[in-house]
């Protein structure tokens, strides 16, 4: 049973991406200057790190990795084409 569950998870995770995101607020030396939010995103599988100065860049950076993934219809298609339901009876 455990091997079957592991196989099922591997099916769904083969096209998965993991990211680590770190965000911090950087204060300006100039008294009138506003603080800026900055950060980085690390793509776990490749180890690539992308720095940003605007939090709206987060979606753009992640999207670069997702463009080559299959459509959601392909990702969430049934693992088994036919499922036997023991509680259902065929009519004669």
CSV table of N, CA and C in Angstrom, one decimal:
chain,number,residue,atom,x,y,z
A,1,UNK,N,0.8,-1.2,0.0
A,1,UNK,CA,0.0,0.0,0.0
A,1,UNK,C,0.9,1.3,0.0
A,2,UNK,N,1.9,1.2,0.8
A,2,UNK,CA,2.8,2.4,0.9
A,2,UNK,C,3.5,2.7,-0.5
A,3,UNK,N,3.9,1.6,-1.1
A,3,UNK,CA,4.6,1.8,-2.5
A,3,UNK,C,3.6,2.4,-3.5
A,4,UNK,N,2.3,2.0,-3.4
A,4,UNK,CA,1.3,2.5,-4.3
A,4,UNK,C,1.1,4.0,-4.0
A,5,UNK,N,1.0,4.4,-2.8
A,5,UNK,CA,0.9,5.8,-2.4
A,5,UNK,C,2.1,6.6,-2.9
A,6,UNK,N,3.3,6.0,-2.7
A,6,UNK,CA,4.5,6.7,-3.2
A,6,UNK,C,4.5,6.9,-4.7
A,7,UNK,N,4.0,5.9,-5.4
A,7,UNK,CA,3.9,6.0,-6.9
A,7,UNK,C,2.9,7.0,-7.3
A,8,UNK,N,1.8,7.1,-6.6
A,8,UNK,CA,0.8,8.1,-6.9
A,8,UNK,C,1.4,9.5,-6.7
A,9,UNK,N,2.1,9.7,-5.6
A,9,UNK,CA,2.6,11.1,-5.3
A,9,UNK,C,3.7,11.4,-6.3
A,10,UNK,N,4.5,10.4,-6.7
A,10,UNK,CA,5.5,10.7,-7.7
A,10,UNK,C,4.9,11.1,-9.1
A,11,UNK,N,3.8,10.5,-9.4
A,11,UNK,CA,3.0,10.9,-10.6
A,11,UNK,C,2.7,12.4,-10.6
A,12,UNK,N,2.2,12.9,-9.4
A,12,UNK,CA,1.7,14.3,-9.4
A,12,UNK,C,2.9,15.2,-9.2
A,13,UNK,N,4.0,14.7,-8.6
A,13,UNK,CA,5.1,15.6,-8.3
A,13,UNK,C,6.2,15.7,-9.4
A,14,UNK,N,6.1,14.9,-10.4
A,14,UNK,CA,7.1,14.9,-11.5
A,14,UNK,C,7.2,16.3,-12.2
A,15,UNK,N,6.1,17.0,-12.2
A,15,UNK,CA,6.1,18.3,-12.8
A,15,UNK,C,6.0,19.4,-11.8
A,16,UNK,N,6.3,19.1,-10.5
A,16,UNK,CA,6.2,20.1,-9.5
A,16,UNK,C,7.5,20.9,-9.3
A,17,UNK,N,7.3,22.1,-8.9
A,17,UNK,CA,8.5,23.0,-8.6
A,17,UNK,C,8.3,23.5,-7.1
A,18,UNK,N,9.5,23.6,-6.5
A,18,UNK,CA,9.5,24.2,-5.1
A,18,UNK,C,10.3,25.4,-5.1
A,19,UNK,N,9.9,26.4,-4.3
A,19,UNK,CA,10.6,27.7,-4.2
A,19,UNK,C,10.7,28.1,-2.8
A,20,UNK,N,11.8,28.7,-2.5
A,20,UNK,CA,12.0,29.4,-1.1
A,20,UNK,C,12.0,30.9,-1.4
A,21,UNK,N,11.2,31.6,-0.7
A,21,UNK,CA,11.1,33.1,-0.9
A,21,UNK,C,11.5,33.8,0.4
A,22,UNK,N,12.4,34.7,0.3
A,22,UNK,CA,12.8,35.5,1.4
A,22,UNK,C,12.6,37.0,1.1
A,23,UNK,N,11.9,37.7,1.9
A,23,UNK,CA,11.5,39.1,1.7
A,23,UNK,C,11.9,39.9,3.0
A,24,UNK,N,12.5,41.1,2.7
A,24,UNK,CA,12.9,41.9,3.8
A,24,UNK,C,12.6,43.4,3.5
A,25,UNK,N,12.5,44.2,4.5
A,25,UNK,CA,12.3,45.6,4.2
A,25,UNK,C,13.6,46.4,4.4
A,26,UNK,N,14.0,47.1,3.4
A,26,UNK,CA,15.3,47.8,3.4
A,26,UNK,C,15.0,49.3,3.6
A,27,UNK,N,15.6,49.9,4.7
A,27,UNK,CA,15.4,51.3,4.9
A,27,UNK,C,16.4,52.1,4.2
A,28,UNK,N,16.0,53.3,3.7
A,28,UNK,CA,16.9,54.2,3.0
A,28,UNK,C,17.7,55.0,4.0
A,29,UNK,N,18.9,55.4,3.6
A,29,UNK,CA,19.7,56.3,4.4
A,29,UNK,C,19.1,57.7,4.4
A,30,UNK,N,18.5,58.1,3.3
A,30,UNK,CA,17.9,59.4,3.2
A,30,UNK,C,16.7,59.5,4.1
A,31,UNK,N,16.6,60.5,5.0
A,31,UNK,CA,15.4,60.5,5.9
A,31,UNK,C,14.1,60.6,5.2
A,32,UNK,N,14.0,61.2,4.0
A,32,UNK,CA,12.7,61.3,3.3
A,32,UNK,C,12.4,60.1,2.4
A,33,UNK,N,13.4,59.2,2.3
A,33,UNK,CA,13.3,58.0,1.4
A,33,UNK,C,12.4,57.0,2.1
A,34,UNK,N,11.5,56.4,1.3
A,34,UNK,CA,10.7,55.3,1.8
A,34,UNK,C,11.4,54.0,1.8
A,35,UNK,N,11.1,53.2,2.7
A,35,UNK,CA,11.6,51.8,2.8
A,35,UNK,C,11.2,51.0,1.6
A,36,UNK,N,12.0,50.1,1.1
A,36,UNK,CA,11.7,49.2,0.0
A,36,UNK,C,11.6,47.8,0.5
A,37,UNK,N,10.7,47.1,-0.1
A,37,UNK,CA,10.7,45.6,0.1
A,37,UNK,C,11.6,45.0,-1.0
A,38,UNK,N,12.5,44.1,-0.5
A,38,UNK,CA,13.4,43.4,-1.5
A,38,UNK,C,13.4,42.0,-1.1
A,39,UNK,N,14.0,41.2,-1.9
A,39,UNK,CA,14.0,39.8,-1.6
A,39,UNK,C,14.6,38.9,-2.7
A,40,UNK,N,14.6,37.6,-2.5
A,40,UNK,CA,15.0,36.7,-3.5
A,40,UNK,C,14.1,35.5,-3.5
A,41,UNK,N,14.1,34.8,-4.6
A,41,UNK,CA,13.4,33.5,-4.8
A,41,UNK,C,14.4,32.5,-5.2
A,42,UNK,N,14.5,31.4,-4.5
A,42,UNK,CA,15.4,30.3,-4.9
A,42,UNK,C,14.5,29.1,-5.4
A,43,UNK,N,14.9,28.7,-6.6
A,43,UNK,CA,14.2,27.5,-7.2
A,43,UNK,C,15.0,26.3,-6.7
A,44,UNK,N,14.3,25.5,-5.9
A,44,UNK,CA,14.9,24.4,-5.1
A,44,UNK,C,15.6,23.4,-6.1
A,45,UNK,N,14.9,23.0,-7.1
A,45,UNK,CA,15.4,22.0,-8.0
A,45,UNK,C,16.7,22.4,-8.7
A,46,UNK,N,16.8,23.6,-9.2
A,46,UNK,CA,17.9,24.1,-9.9
A,46,UNK,C,19.0,24.8,-9.1
A,47,UNK,N,18.5,25.3,-7.9
A,47,UNK,CA,19.4,26.1,-7.1
A,47,UNK,C,19.6,27.5,-7.5
A,48,UNK,N,18.9,27.9,-8.6
A,48,UNK,CA,19.0,29.3,-9.1
A,48,UNK,C,18.3,30.3,-8.2
A,49,UNK,N,18.9,31.4,-7.9
A,49,UNK,CA,18.4,32.4,-7.1
A,49,UNK,C,18.1,33.7,-7.9
A,50,UNK,N,17.0,34.3,-7.7
A,50,UNK,CA,16.6,35.5,-8.4
A,50,UNK,C,16.3,36.6,-7.4
A,51,UNK,N,16.9,37.7,-7.5
A,51,UNK,CA,16.7,38.8,-6.6
A,51,UNK,C,15.7,39.8,-7.2
A,52,UNK,N,14.9,40.4,-6.4
A,52,UNK,CA,13.9,41.4,-6.8
A,52,UNK,C,13.8,42.6,-5.9
A,53,UNK,N,13.4,43.7,-6.4
A,53,UNK,CA,13.2,44.9,-5.7
A,53,UNK,C,11.7,45.3,-5.6
A,54,UNK,N,10.9,44.5,-6.2
A,54,UNK,CA,9.5,44.8,-6.2
A,54,UNK,C,8.7,43.5,-6.0
A,55,UNK,N,7.9,43.4,-5.0
A,55,UNK,CA,7.2,42.1,-4.7
A,55,UNK,C,6.3,41.7,-5.8
A,56,UNK,N,5.9,42.6,-6.7
A,56,UNK,CA,5.1,42.1,-7.8
A,56,UNK,C,5.9,41.3,-8.8
A,57,UNK,N,7.2,41.3,-8.7
A,57,UNK,CA,8.1,40.5,-9.6
A,57,UNK,C,8.0,39.0,-9.2
A,58,UNK,N,7.5,38.7,-8.0
A,58,UNK,CA,7.5,37.3,-7.5
A,58,UNK,C,6.7,36.4,-8.5
A,59,UNK,N,5.5,36.8,-8.9
A,59,UNK,CA,4.7,36.0,-9.9
A,59,UNK,C,5.4,35.9,-11.2
A,60,UNK,N,6.1,36.9,-11.7
A,60,UNK,CA,6.8,36.8,-13.0
A,60,UNK,C,7.9,35.8,-12.9
A,61,UNK,N,8.7,35.8,-11.8
A,61,UNK,CA,9.8,34.9,-11.7
A,61,UNK,C,9.3,33.4,-11.6
A,62,UNK,N,8.3,33.2,-10.9
A,62,UNK,CA,7.7,31.8,-10.7
A,62,UNK,C,7.1,31.4,-12.1
A,63,UNK,N,6.5,32.3,-12.8
A,63,UNK,CA,5.9,31.9,-14.0
A,63,UNK,C,6.9,31.4,-15.1
A,64,UNK,N,8.1,31.9,-15.0
A,64,UNK,CA,9.1,31.5,-15.9
A,64,UNK,C,9.3,29.9,-15.8
A,65,UNK,N,9.2,29.4,-14.6
A,65,UNK,CA,9.4,28.0,-14.4
A,65,UNK,C,8.1,27.2,-14.8
A,66,UNK,N,7.0,27.8,-14.8
A,66,UNK,CA,5.7,27.1,-15.0
A,66,UNK,C,5.3,27.1,-16.5
A,67,UNK,N,5.9,27.9,-17.3
A,67,UNK,CA,5.5,28.0,-18.7
A,67,UNK,C,5.6,26.7,-19.4
A,68,UNK,N,6.6,25.8,-19.1
A,68,UNK,CA,6.8,24.6,-19.8
A,68,UNK,C,6.1,23.4,-19.2
A,69,UNK,N,5.3,23.6,-18.2
A,69,UNK,CA,4.5,22.6,-17.6
A,69,UNK,C,3.3,22.2,-18.4
A,70,UNK,N,2.8,21.0,-18.4
A,70,UNK,CA,1.6,20.7,-19.1
A,70,UNK,C,0.4,21.4,-18.6
A,71,UNK,N,-0.7,21.4,-19.3
A,71,UNK,CA,-1.9,22.1,-18.9
A,71,UNK,C,-2.5,21.5,-17.6
A,72,UNK,N,-3.3,22.2,-16.9
A,72,UNK,CA,-3.9,21.6,-15.7
A,72,UNK,C,-4.7,20.4,-16.0
A,73,UNK,N,-5.3,20.3,-17.2
A,73,UNK,CA,-6.1,19.2,-17.5
A,73,UNK,C,-5.2,17.9,-17.6
A,74,UNK,N,-4.0,18.1,-18.1
A,74,UNK,CA,-3.1,17.0,-18.2
A,74,UNK,C,-2.6,16.6,-16.8
A,75,UNK,N,-2.3,17.5,-16.0
A,75,UNK,CA,-1.8,17.3,-14.6
A,75,UNK,C,-2.8,16.5,-13.8
A,76,UNK,N,-4.1,16.9,-13.9
A,76,UNK,CA,-5.1,16.3,-13.0
A,76,UNK,C,-6.0,15.2,-13.7
A,77,UNK,N,-5.5,14.6,-14.8
A,77,UNK,CA,-6.2,13.6,-15.4
A,77,UNK,C,-6.2,12.3,-14.5
A,78,UNK,N,-7.2,11.5,-14.5
A,78,UNK,CA,-7.2,10.3,-13.7
A,78,UNK,C,-5.9,9.4,-13.9
A,79,UNK,N,-5.4,8.9,-12.8
A,79,UNK,CA,-4.3,8.0,-12.9
A,79,UNK,C,-4.7,6.7,-13.5
A,80,UNK,N,-5.9,6.2,-13.2
A,80,UNK,CA,-6.4,5.0,-13.7
A,80,UNK,C,-7.5,5.3,-14.7
A,81,UNK,N,-7.5,4.7,-15.8
A,81,UNK,CA,-8.6,5.0,-16.8
A,81,UNK,C,-9.9,4.4,-16.4
A,82,UNK,N,-9.9,3.3,-15.7
A,82,UNK,CA,-11.1,2.6,-15.3
A,82,UNK,C,-10.9,2.3,-13.8
A,83,UNK,N,-11.9,2.6,-13.0
A,83,UNK,CA,-11.9,2.3,-11.6
A,83,UNK,C,-13.1,1.4,-11.3
A,84,UNK,N,-12.8,0.3,-10.7
A,84,UNK,CA,-13.8,-0.6,-10.3
A,84,UNK,C,-14.4,-0.2,-9.0
A,85,UNK,N,-15.8,-0.1,-9.0
A,85,UNK,CA,-16.5,0.3,-7.8
A,85,UNK,C,-17.2,-0.9,-7.2
A,86,UNK,N,-16.7,-1.5,-6.1
A,86,UNK,CA,-17.3,-2.8,-5.6
A,86,UNK,C,-18.8,-2.6,-5.2
A,87,UNK,N,-19.2,-1.5,-4.9
A,87,UNK,CA,-20.6,-1.3,-4.4
A,87,UNK,C,-21.6,-1.1,-5.6
A,88,UNK,N,-21.1,-1.0,-6.8
A,88,UNK,CA,-22.0,-0.8,-7.9
A,88,UNK,C,-22.3,-2.2,-8.6
A,89,UNK,N,-23.5,-2.4,-9.0
A,89,UNK,CA,-23.9,-3.6,-9.7
A,89,UNK,C,-24.2,-3.3,-11.2
A,90,UNK,N,-23.8,-4.2,-12.0
A,90,UNK,CA,-24.2,-4.1,-13.4
A,90,UNK,C,-25.6,-4.6,-13.6
A,91,UNK,N,-26.5,-3.9,-14.3
A,91,UNK,CA,-27.8,-4.4,-14.6
A,91,UNK,C,-27.8,-5.5,-15.6
A,92,UNK,N,-28.6,-6.5,-15.4
A,92,UNK,CA,-28.7,-7.7,-16.4
A,92,UNK,C,-29.5,-7.3,-17.6
